[in-house]
Coordinates of C-alpha atoms in Angstrom, one line a residue:
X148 CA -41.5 -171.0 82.5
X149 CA -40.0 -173.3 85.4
X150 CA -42.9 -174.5 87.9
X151 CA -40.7 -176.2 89.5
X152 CA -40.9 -174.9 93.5
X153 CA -44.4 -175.4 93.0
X154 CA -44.7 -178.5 92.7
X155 CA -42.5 -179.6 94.9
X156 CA -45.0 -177.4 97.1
X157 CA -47.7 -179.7 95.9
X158 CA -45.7 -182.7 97.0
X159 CA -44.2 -181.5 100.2
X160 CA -46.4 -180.9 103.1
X161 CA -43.7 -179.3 105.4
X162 CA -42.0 -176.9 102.6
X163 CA -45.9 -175.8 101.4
X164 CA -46.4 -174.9 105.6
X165 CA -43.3 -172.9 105.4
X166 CA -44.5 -171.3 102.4
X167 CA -47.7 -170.6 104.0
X168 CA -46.2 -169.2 107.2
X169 CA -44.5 -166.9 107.6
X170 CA -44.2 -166.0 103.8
X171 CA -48.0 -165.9 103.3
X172 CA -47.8 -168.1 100.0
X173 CA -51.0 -171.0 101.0
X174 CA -52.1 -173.3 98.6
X175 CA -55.0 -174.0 100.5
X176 CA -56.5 -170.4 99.9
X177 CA -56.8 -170.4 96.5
X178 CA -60.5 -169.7 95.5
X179 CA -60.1 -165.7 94.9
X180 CA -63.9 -165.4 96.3
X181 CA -64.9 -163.9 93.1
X182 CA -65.1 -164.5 89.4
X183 CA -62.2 -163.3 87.6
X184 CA -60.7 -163.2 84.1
X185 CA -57.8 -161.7 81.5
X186 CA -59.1 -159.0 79.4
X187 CA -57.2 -161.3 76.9
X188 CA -59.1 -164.1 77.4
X189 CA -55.8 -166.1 78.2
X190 CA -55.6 -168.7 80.6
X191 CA -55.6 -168.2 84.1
X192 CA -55.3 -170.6 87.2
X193 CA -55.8 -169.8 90.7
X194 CA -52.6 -171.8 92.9
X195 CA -52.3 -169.8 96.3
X196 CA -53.4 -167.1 98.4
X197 CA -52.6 -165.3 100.8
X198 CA -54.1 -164.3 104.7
X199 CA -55.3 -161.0 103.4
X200 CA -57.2 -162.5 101.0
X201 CA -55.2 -161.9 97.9
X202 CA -55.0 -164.4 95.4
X203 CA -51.9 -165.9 93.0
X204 CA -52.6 -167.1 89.6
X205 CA -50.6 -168.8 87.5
X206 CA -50.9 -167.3 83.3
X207 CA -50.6 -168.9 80.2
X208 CA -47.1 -168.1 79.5
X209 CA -46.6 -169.2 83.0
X210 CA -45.8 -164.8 84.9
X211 CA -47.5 -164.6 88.6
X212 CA -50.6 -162.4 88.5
X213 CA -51.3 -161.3 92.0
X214 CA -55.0 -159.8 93.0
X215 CA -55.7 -158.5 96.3
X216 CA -58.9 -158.0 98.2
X217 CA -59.3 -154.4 97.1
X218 CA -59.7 -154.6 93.4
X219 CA -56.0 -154.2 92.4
X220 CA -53.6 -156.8 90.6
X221 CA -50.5 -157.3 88.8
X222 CA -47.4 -159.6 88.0
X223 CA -45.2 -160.1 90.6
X224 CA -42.9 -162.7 88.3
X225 CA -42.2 -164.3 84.9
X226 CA -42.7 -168.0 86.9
X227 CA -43.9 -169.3 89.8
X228 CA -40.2 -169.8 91.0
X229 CA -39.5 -165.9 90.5
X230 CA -42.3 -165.0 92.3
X231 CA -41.5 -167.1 95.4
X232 CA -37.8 -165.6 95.0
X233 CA -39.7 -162.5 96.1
X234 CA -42.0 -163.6 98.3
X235 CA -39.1 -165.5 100.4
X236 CA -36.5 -163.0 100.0
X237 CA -38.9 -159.7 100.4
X238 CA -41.9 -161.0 103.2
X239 CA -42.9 -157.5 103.5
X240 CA -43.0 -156.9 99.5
X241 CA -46.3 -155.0 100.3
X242 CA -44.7 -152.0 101.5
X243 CA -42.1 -152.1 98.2
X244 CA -44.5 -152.0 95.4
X245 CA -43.4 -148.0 95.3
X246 CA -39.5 -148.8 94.8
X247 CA -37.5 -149.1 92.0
X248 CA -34.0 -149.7 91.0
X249 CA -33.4 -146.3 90.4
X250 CA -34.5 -145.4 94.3
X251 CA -30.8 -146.5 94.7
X252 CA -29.1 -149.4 96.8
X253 CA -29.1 -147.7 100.4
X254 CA -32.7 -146.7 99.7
X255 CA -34.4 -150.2 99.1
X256 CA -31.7 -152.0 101.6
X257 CA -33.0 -149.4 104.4
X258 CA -36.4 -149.9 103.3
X259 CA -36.3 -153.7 103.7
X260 CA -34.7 -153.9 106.7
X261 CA -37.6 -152.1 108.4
X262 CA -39.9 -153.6 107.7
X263 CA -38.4 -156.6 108.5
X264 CA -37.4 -155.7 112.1
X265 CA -41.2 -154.8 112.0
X266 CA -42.0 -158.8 111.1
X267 CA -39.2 -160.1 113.3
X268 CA -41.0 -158.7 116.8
X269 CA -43.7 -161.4 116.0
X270 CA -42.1 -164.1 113.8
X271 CA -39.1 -165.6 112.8
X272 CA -38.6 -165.3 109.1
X273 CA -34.3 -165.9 109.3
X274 CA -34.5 -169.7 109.7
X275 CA -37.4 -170.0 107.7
X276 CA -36.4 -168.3 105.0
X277 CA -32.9 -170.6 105.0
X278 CA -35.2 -173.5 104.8
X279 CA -37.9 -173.0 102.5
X280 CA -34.9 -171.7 99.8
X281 CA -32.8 -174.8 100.1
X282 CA -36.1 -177.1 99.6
X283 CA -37.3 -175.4 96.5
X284 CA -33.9 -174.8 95.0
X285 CA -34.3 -171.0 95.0
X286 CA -31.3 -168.6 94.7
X287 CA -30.5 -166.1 97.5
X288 CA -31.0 -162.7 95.8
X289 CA -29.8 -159.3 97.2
X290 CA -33.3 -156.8 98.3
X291 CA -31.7 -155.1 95.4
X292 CA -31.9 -157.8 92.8
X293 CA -35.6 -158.9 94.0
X294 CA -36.4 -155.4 93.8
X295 CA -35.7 -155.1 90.3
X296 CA -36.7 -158.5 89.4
X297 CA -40.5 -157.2 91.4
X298 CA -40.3 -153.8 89.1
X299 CA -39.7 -155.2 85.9
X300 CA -42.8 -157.9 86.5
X301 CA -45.1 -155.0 87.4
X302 CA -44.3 -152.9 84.7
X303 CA -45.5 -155.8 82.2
X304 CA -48.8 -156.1 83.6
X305 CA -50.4 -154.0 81.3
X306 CA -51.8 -154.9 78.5
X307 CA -51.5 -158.5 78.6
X308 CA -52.7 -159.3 82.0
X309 CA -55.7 -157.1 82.5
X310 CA -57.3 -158.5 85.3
X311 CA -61.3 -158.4 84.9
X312 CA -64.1 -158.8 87.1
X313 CA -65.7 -162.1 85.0
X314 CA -69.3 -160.6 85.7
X315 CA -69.3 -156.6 85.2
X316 CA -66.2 -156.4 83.3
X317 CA -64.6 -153.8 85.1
X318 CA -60.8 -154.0 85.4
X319 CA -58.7 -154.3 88.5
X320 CA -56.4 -151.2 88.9
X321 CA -52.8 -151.8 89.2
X322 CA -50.9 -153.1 92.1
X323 CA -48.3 -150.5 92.0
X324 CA -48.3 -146.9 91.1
X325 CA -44.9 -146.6 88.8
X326 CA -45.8 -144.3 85.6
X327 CA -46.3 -145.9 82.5
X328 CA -45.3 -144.2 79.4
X329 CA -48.6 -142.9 77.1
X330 CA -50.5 -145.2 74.8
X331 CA -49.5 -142.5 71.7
X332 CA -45.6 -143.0 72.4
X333 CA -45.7 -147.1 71.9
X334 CA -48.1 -146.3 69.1
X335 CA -45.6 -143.8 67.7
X336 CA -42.6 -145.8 68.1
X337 CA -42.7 -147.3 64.3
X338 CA -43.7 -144.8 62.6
X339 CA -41.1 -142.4 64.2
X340 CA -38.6 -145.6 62.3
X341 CA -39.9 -145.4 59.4
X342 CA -40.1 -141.9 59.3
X343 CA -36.2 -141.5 59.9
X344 CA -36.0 -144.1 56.7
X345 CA -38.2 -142.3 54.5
X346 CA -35.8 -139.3 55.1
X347 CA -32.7 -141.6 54.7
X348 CA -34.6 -142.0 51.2
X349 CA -35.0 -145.8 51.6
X350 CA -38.4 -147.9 52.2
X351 CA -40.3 -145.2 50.4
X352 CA -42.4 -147.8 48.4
X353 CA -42.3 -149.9 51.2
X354 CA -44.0 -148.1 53.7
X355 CA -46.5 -146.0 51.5
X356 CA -47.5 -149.5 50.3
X357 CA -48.8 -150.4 53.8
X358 CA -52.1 -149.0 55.0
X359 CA -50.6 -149.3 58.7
X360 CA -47.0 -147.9 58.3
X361 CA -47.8 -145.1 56.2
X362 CA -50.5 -144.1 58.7
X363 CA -48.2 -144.3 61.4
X364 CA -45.1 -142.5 59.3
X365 CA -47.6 -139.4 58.9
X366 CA -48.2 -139.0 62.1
X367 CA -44.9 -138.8 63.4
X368 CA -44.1 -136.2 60.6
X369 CA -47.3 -134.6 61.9
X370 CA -45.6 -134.1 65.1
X371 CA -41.8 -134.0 64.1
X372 CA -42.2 -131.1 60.9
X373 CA -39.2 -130.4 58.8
X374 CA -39.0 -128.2 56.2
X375 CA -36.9 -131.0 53.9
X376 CA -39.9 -133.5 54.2
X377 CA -42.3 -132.6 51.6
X378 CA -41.3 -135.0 48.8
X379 CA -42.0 -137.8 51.1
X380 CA -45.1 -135.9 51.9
X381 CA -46.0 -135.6 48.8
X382 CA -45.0 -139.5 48.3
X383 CA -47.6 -140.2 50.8
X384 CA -50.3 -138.3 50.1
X385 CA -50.4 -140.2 46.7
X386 CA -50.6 -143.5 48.2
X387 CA -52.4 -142.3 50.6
X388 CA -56.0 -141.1 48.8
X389 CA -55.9 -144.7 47.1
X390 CA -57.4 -145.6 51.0
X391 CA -60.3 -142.8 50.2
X392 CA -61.0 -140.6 52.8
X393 CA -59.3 -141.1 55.9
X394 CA -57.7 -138.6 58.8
X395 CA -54.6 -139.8 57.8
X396 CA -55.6 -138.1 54.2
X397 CA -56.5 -135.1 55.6
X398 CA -53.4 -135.1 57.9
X399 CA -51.0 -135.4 55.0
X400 CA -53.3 -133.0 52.6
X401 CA -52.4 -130.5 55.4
X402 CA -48.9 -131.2 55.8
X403 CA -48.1 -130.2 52.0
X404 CA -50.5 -127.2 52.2
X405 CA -48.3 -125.9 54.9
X406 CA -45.4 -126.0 52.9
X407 CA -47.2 -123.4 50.7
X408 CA -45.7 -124.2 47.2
X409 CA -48.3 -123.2 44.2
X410 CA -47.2 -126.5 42.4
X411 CA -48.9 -129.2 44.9
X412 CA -52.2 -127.2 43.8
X413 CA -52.6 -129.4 41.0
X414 CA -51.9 -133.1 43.1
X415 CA -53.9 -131.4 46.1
X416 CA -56.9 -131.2 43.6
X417 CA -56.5 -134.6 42.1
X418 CA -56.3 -136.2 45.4
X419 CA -59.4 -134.2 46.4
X420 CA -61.1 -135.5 43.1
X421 CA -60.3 -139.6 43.8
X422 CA -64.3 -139.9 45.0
X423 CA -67.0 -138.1 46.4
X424 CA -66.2 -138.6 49.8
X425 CA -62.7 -137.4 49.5
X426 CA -64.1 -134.7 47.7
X427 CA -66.2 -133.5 51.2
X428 CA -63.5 -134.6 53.2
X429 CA -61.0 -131.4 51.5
X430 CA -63.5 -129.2 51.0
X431 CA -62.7 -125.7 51.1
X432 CA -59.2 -126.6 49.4
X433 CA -57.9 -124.0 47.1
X434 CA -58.2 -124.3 43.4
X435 CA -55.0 -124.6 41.0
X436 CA -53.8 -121.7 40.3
X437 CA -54.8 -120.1 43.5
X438 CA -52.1 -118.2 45.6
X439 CA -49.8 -120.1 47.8
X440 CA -51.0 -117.8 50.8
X441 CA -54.4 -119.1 49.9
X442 CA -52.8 -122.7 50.0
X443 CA -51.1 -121.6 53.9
X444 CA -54.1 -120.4 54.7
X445 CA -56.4 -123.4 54.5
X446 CA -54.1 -125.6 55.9
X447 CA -53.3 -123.8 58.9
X448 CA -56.8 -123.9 59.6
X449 CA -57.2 -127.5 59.3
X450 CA -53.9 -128.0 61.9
X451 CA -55.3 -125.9 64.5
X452 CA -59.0 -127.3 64.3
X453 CA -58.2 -130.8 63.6
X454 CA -53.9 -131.7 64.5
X455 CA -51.7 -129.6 65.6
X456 CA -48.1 -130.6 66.8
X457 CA -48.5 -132.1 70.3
X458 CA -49.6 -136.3 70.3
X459 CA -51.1 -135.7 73.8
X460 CA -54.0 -133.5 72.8
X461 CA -55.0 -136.2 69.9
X462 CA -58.1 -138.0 70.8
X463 CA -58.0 -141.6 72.1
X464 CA -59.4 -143.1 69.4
X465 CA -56.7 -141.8 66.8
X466 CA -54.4 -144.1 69.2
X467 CA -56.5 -146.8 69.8
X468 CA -57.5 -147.0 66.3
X469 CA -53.8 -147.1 65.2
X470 CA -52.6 -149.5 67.7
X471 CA -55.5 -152.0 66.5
X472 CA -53.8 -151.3 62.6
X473 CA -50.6 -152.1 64.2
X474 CA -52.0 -155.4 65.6
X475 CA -51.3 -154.0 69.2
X476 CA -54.9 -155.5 70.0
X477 CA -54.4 -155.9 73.9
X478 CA -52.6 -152.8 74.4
X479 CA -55.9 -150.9 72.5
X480 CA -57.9 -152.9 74.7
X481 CA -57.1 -152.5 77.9
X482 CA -56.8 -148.3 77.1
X483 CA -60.7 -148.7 75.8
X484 CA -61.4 -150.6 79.0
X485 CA -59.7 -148.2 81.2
X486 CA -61.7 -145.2 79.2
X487 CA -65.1 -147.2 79.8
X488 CA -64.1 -148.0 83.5
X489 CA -64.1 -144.1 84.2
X490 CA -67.0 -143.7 82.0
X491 CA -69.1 -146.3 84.1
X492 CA -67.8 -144.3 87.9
X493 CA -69.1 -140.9 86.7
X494 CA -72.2 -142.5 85.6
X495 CA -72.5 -144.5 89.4
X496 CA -71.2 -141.3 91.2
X497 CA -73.1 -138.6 89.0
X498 CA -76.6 -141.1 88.7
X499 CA -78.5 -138.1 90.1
X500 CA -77.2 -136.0 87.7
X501 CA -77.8 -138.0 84.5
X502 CA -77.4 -134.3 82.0
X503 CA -73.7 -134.4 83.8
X504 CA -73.2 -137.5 81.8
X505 CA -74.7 -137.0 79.0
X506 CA -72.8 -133.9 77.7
X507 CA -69.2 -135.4 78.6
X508 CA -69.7 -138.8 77.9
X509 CA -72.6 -139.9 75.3
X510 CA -70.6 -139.7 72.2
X511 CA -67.6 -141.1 74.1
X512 CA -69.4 -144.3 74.4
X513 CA -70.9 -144.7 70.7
X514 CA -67.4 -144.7 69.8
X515 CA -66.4 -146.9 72.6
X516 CA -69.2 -149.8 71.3
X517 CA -67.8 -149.3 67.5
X518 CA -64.6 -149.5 68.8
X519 CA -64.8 -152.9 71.1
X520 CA -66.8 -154.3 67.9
X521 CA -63.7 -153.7 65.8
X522 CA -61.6 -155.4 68.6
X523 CA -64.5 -158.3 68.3
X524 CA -65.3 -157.5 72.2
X525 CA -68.6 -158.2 72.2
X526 CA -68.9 -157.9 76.0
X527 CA -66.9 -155.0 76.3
X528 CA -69.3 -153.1 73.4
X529 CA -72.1 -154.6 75.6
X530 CA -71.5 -152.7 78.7
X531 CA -70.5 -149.0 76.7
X532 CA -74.1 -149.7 75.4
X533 CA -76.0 -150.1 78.2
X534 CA -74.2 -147.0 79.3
X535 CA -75.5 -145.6 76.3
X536 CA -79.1 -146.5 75.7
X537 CA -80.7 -144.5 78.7
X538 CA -79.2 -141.3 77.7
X539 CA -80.8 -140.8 74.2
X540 CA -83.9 -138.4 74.7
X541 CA -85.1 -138.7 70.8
X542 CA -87.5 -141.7 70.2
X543 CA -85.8 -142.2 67.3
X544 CA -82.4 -142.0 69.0
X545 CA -83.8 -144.7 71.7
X546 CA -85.5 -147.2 69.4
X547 CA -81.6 -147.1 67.8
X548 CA -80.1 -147.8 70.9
X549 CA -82.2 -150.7 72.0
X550 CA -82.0 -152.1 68.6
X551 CA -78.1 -152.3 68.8
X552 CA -78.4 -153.5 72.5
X553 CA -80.4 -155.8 71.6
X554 CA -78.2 -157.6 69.0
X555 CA -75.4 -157.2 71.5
X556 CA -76.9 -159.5 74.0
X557 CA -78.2 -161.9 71.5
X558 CA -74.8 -162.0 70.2
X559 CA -73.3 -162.3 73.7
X560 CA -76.0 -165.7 74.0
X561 CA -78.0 -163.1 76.9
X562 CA -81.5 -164.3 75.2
X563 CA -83.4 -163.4 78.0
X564 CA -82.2 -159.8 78.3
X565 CA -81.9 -159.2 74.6
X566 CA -86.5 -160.5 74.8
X567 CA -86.6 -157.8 77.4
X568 CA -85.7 -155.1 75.4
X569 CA -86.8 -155.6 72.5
X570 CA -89.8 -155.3 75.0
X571 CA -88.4 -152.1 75.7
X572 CA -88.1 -150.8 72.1
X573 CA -91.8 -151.9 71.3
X574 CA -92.7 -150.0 74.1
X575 CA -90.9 -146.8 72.5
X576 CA -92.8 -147.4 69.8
X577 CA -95.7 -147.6 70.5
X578 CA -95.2 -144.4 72.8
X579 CA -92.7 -142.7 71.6
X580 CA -92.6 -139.3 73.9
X581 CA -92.7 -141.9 77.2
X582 CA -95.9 -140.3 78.0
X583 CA -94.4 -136.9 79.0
X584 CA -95.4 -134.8 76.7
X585 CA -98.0 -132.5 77.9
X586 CA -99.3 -131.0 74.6
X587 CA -99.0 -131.4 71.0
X588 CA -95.6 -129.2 70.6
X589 CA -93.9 -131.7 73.3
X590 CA -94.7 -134.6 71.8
X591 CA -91.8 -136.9 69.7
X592 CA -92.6 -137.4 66.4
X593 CA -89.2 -138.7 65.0
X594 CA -90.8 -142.2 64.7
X595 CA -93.5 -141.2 62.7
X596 CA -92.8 -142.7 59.6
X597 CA -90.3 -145.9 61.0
X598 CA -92.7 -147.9 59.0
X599 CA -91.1 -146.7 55.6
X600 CA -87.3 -147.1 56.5
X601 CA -84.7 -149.3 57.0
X602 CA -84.6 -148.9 60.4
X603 CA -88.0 -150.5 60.7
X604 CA -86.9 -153.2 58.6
X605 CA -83.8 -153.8 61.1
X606 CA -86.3 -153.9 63.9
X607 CA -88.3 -156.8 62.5
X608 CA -85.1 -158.5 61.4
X609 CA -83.4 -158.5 65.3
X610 CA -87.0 -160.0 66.7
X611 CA -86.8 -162.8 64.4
X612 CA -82.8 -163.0 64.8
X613 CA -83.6 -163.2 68.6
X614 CA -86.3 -165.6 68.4
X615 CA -84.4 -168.3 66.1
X616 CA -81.0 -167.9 68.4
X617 CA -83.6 -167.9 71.9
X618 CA -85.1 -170.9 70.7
X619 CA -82.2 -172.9 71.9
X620 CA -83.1 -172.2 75.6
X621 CA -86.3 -173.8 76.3
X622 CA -86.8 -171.8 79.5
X623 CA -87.8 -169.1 77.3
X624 CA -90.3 -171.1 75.0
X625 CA -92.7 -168.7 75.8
X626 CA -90.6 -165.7 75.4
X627 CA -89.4 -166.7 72.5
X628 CA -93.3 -167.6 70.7
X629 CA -93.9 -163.9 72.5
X630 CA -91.2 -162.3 70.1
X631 CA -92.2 -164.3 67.1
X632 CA -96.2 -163.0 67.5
X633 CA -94.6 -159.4 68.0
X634 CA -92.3 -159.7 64.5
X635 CA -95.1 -161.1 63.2
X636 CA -97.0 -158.1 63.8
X637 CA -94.2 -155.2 63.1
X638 CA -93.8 -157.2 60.1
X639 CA -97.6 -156.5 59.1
X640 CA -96.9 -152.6 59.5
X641 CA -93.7 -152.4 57.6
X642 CA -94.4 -150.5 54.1
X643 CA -94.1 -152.7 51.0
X644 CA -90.7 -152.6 49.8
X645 CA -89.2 -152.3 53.8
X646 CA -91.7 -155.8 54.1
X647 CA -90.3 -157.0 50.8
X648 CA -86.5 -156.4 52.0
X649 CA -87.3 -158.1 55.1
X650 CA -88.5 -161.1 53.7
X651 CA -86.3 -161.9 51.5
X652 CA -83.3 -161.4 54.0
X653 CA -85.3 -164.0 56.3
X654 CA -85.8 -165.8 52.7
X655 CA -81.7 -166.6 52.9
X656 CA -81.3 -167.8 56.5
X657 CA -81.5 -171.2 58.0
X658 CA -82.4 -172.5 61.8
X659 CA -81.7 -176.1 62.8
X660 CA -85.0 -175.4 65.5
X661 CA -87.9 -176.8 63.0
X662 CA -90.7 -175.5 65.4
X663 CA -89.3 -171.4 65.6
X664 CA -88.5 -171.7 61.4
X665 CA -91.8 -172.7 61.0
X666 CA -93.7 -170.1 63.0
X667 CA -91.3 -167.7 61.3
X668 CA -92.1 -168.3 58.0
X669 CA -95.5 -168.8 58.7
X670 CA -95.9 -165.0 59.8
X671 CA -94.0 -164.4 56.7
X672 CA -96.4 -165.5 54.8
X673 CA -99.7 -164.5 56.6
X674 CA -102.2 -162.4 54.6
X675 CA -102.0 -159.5 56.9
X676 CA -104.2 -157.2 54.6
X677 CA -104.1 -154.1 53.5
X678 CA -101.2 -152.2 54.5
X679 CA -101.9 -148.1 54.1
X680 CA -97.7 -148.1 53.4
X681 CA -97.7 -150.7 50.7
X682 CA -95.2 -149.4 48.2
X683 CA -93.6 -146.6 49.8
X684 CA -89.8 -147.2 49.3
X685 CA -87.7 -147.6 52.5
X686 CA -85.4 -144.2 53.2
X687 CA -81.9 -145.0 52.6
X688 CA -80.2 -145.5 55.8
X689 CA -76.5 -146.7 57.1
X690 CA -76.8 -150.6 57.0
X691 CA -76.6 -150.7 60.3
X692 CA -78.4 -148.8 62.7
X693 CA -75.9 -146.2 64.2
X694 CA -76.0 -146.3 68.1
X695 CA -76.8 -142.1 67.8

């Protein structure tokens, strides 16, 4: 993209006045006042501002992000060049971020002359205007034309150019109000294509050979049902259970039940058969030979409990989750962001009512920290799970959460706060009812044998992951000997085979800090006596400890 007018702005001191006053575009005002960044992590440079305190930054691809004071941004123009078009051409753009090309030429002209009267009674902006155009080279544009050229840039501000607060991650709502069209559509919009070629009766193998399109192509039969579509159904639902269990399974299991024919009993079964988990997944399916009523029957009750024919009552996630297959990464992103952005205001506007939150939005925010892991957010999973961790009322549940947190901020290079709570899950431990309960019916006992299970054996792991990864920072050489003693002594209470796993998973990893690697495998190797849980095996558990 050209950058042309600004650097002749950079080289001109008269033209960079003019830009500055009257049409409010000031290289000298370019520090925004607050750390910012692109949800995409692409680049981003600061080059102007304005007297409001609004900020212009230049992106990688070279568009005009605009942020104002108030916590709202957007892209004002594919280059630097476009964007001064507008400012020039529209001083008051402010006041137009509501208008559109389809508002109509005597709208927007009426409009702009206004508000320009309005500007005129204490500036000239004529000459000026003249001027500034002929020394950067800059086209004169009809309000009409800059009005569409402003629109169009808006509209692409989402979900590439997310603007973030660097520090708490929350994102910047958008600098103009125009309706966007919902995440499911976009998702939708290929495998609405492919479904119009499967009933063409071409691509069949292609798309039931890909994972992502054949997803996609089942749910826009899901929500576009035509009684000629069940041999492509039926094609899918074959490829389909070679994935195992997945919604997508379900969804086309469903879509050939409803059809009702007594002959997809037998390729309903086998698909229900591939494994055990498809085999939970259809339970309740009818057996062959059963009657096709039977066959109706089940899979209405499926639709109604788990589909149905309307994309805006499907969960988030099904869309999220699909646009991630689809490679749509930012677009997933930036809808998780927004979800956790209205997540974190009920949770600061509702903090005296913390049961509120819990029943509308715990299990919202497990899914939001699995989800920004998928993405590889790290930071994003990071705040969903400090959300998280205070509203788990089960020891059990809480030692899980810290555990996760935990590895989160050691992941995120937040040593310090990932020392603190494993401080905190220690703590839970050793009191595991917070010292509430009042008798011996009150008290939590879900931690009573954490000793003999995997989870314990996760707990000891993260302290020594935290202390070999802390041991970079020597500020926190006495933290981090603090969190070796502790694993150390979790280590000690660990049942045999849970001690076992843990030492032979510490057996397999290397530390380039001699002193921390030393102390670990010293504790390792300590006689620590006799332990009353020697040889109890460790309870199978997920291999990670779920954040519920």
């Amino acid at each position: 993209m050209s950058d042309h007018a600004l650097r002749l702005l950079r080289e001109q001191p008269h033209l960079a006045e003019l830009a500055a006053f009257p049409f409010n575009f000031d290289l000298a005002r370019a520090d925004h006042g607050e750390a910012v960044r692109l949800a995409s992590g692409g680049p981003l440079e600061a080059v102007a501002g304005d007297d409001t305190g609004g900020t212009y930054f230049v992106c990688g691809d070279g568009s005009v992000l605009y942020a104002d004071s108030e916590g709202s941004a957007g892209i004002i123009g594919n280059s630097v060049d476009e964007a001064l078009e507008v400012l020039v051409g529209l001083p008051g753009w402010h006041d137009y971020l509501g208008l559109a090309p389809a508002d109509g030429e005597e709208k927007i002209r009426a409009a702009v002359a206004e508000t320009e009267e309005e500007i005129r009674e204490y500036h000239g902006i004529d000459d000026e205007r003249t001027e500034l155009r002929a020394g950067l080279g800059l086209p004169e544009r009809s309000p009409v034309e800059l009005i569409g050229l402003l629109h169009a840039a808006l509209l692409r501000t989402e979900p590439d150019f997310l603007l973030l607060n660097a520090e708490e991650g929350g994102a910047h709502d958008l600098l103009d109000r125009h309706p966007r069209p919902p995440l499911w559509e976009a998702v939708l919009a290929r495998g609405r294509t492919d479904l119009t070629l499967l009933r063409e009766g071409s691509a069949w193998d292609e798309v039931a050979g890909d994972r992502a399109r054949r997803a996609l192509a089942l749910r826009a039969a899901q929500f576009d049902r035509r009684e000629g579509d069940l041999p492509l159904l039926r094609h899918l639902l074959r490829h389909e259970a070679e994935a195992s269990m997945t919604d997508e399974l379900r969804l086309a299991a469903v879509l050939v039940g409803l059809h009702g024919h007594a002959e997809d009993l037998p390729l309903l079964y086998e698909v229900r058969e591939t494994d055990f988990d498809t085999w939970c997944g259809l339970g309740g399916m009818p057996e062959p030979g059963a009657d096709p009523a039977e066959l109706r029957s089940w899979a209405r009750g499926l639709d109604d409990s788990l589909f149905g024919t309307d994309p805006a009552d499907e969960p988030l996630f099904t869309w999220t989750d699909l646009a991630h297959e689809q490679r749509l990464v930012e677009l997933a992103r930036a809808t998780l962001i927004r979800r956790l952005d209205d997540i974190d205001f009920r949770a600061y506007r509702d903090a005296r009512d913390s049961k509120a939150m819990e029943r509308g939005d715990a299990s919202q925010l497990s899914q939001l920290v699995y989800e920004f892991e998928q993405l590889g957010d790290t930071f994003q999973a990071l705040r969903a799970q400090r959300l998280y961790v205070p509203l788990q009322t089960r020891a059990w549940d809480r030692v899980s959460a810290l555990l996760r947190l935990a590895r989160l901020e050691r992941e995120e290079g937040r040593f310090g706060a990932a020392i603190r709570t494993l401080a905190s899950l220690r703590d839970t431990l050793a009191e595991p009812d917070g010292g509430v309960g009042e008798s011996e019916s009150e008290s939590d006992n879900s931690l009573g044998h954490w000793q003999r299970t995997n989870l314990g054996a996760y707990i000891v792991e993260e302290h020594y992951a935290v202390a070999r990864t802390a041991a970079t920072d020597t500020a926190l050489a006495d933290e981090v000997r603090a969190v070796t003693v502790a694993a150390g002594e979790l280590l000690a209470r660990l049942s045999g085979t849970a001690r076992a796993n843990v030492e032979r998973h510490l057996a397999g990893t290397t530390d380039t800090h001699t002193d921390t690697q030393t102390e670990i495998r010293a504790a390792i190797h300590t006689d620590t006596g006799a332990n009353p849980d020697a040889g109890v095996s460790a309870e199978p558990t997920p291999p990670q400890p779920s954040a519920g």
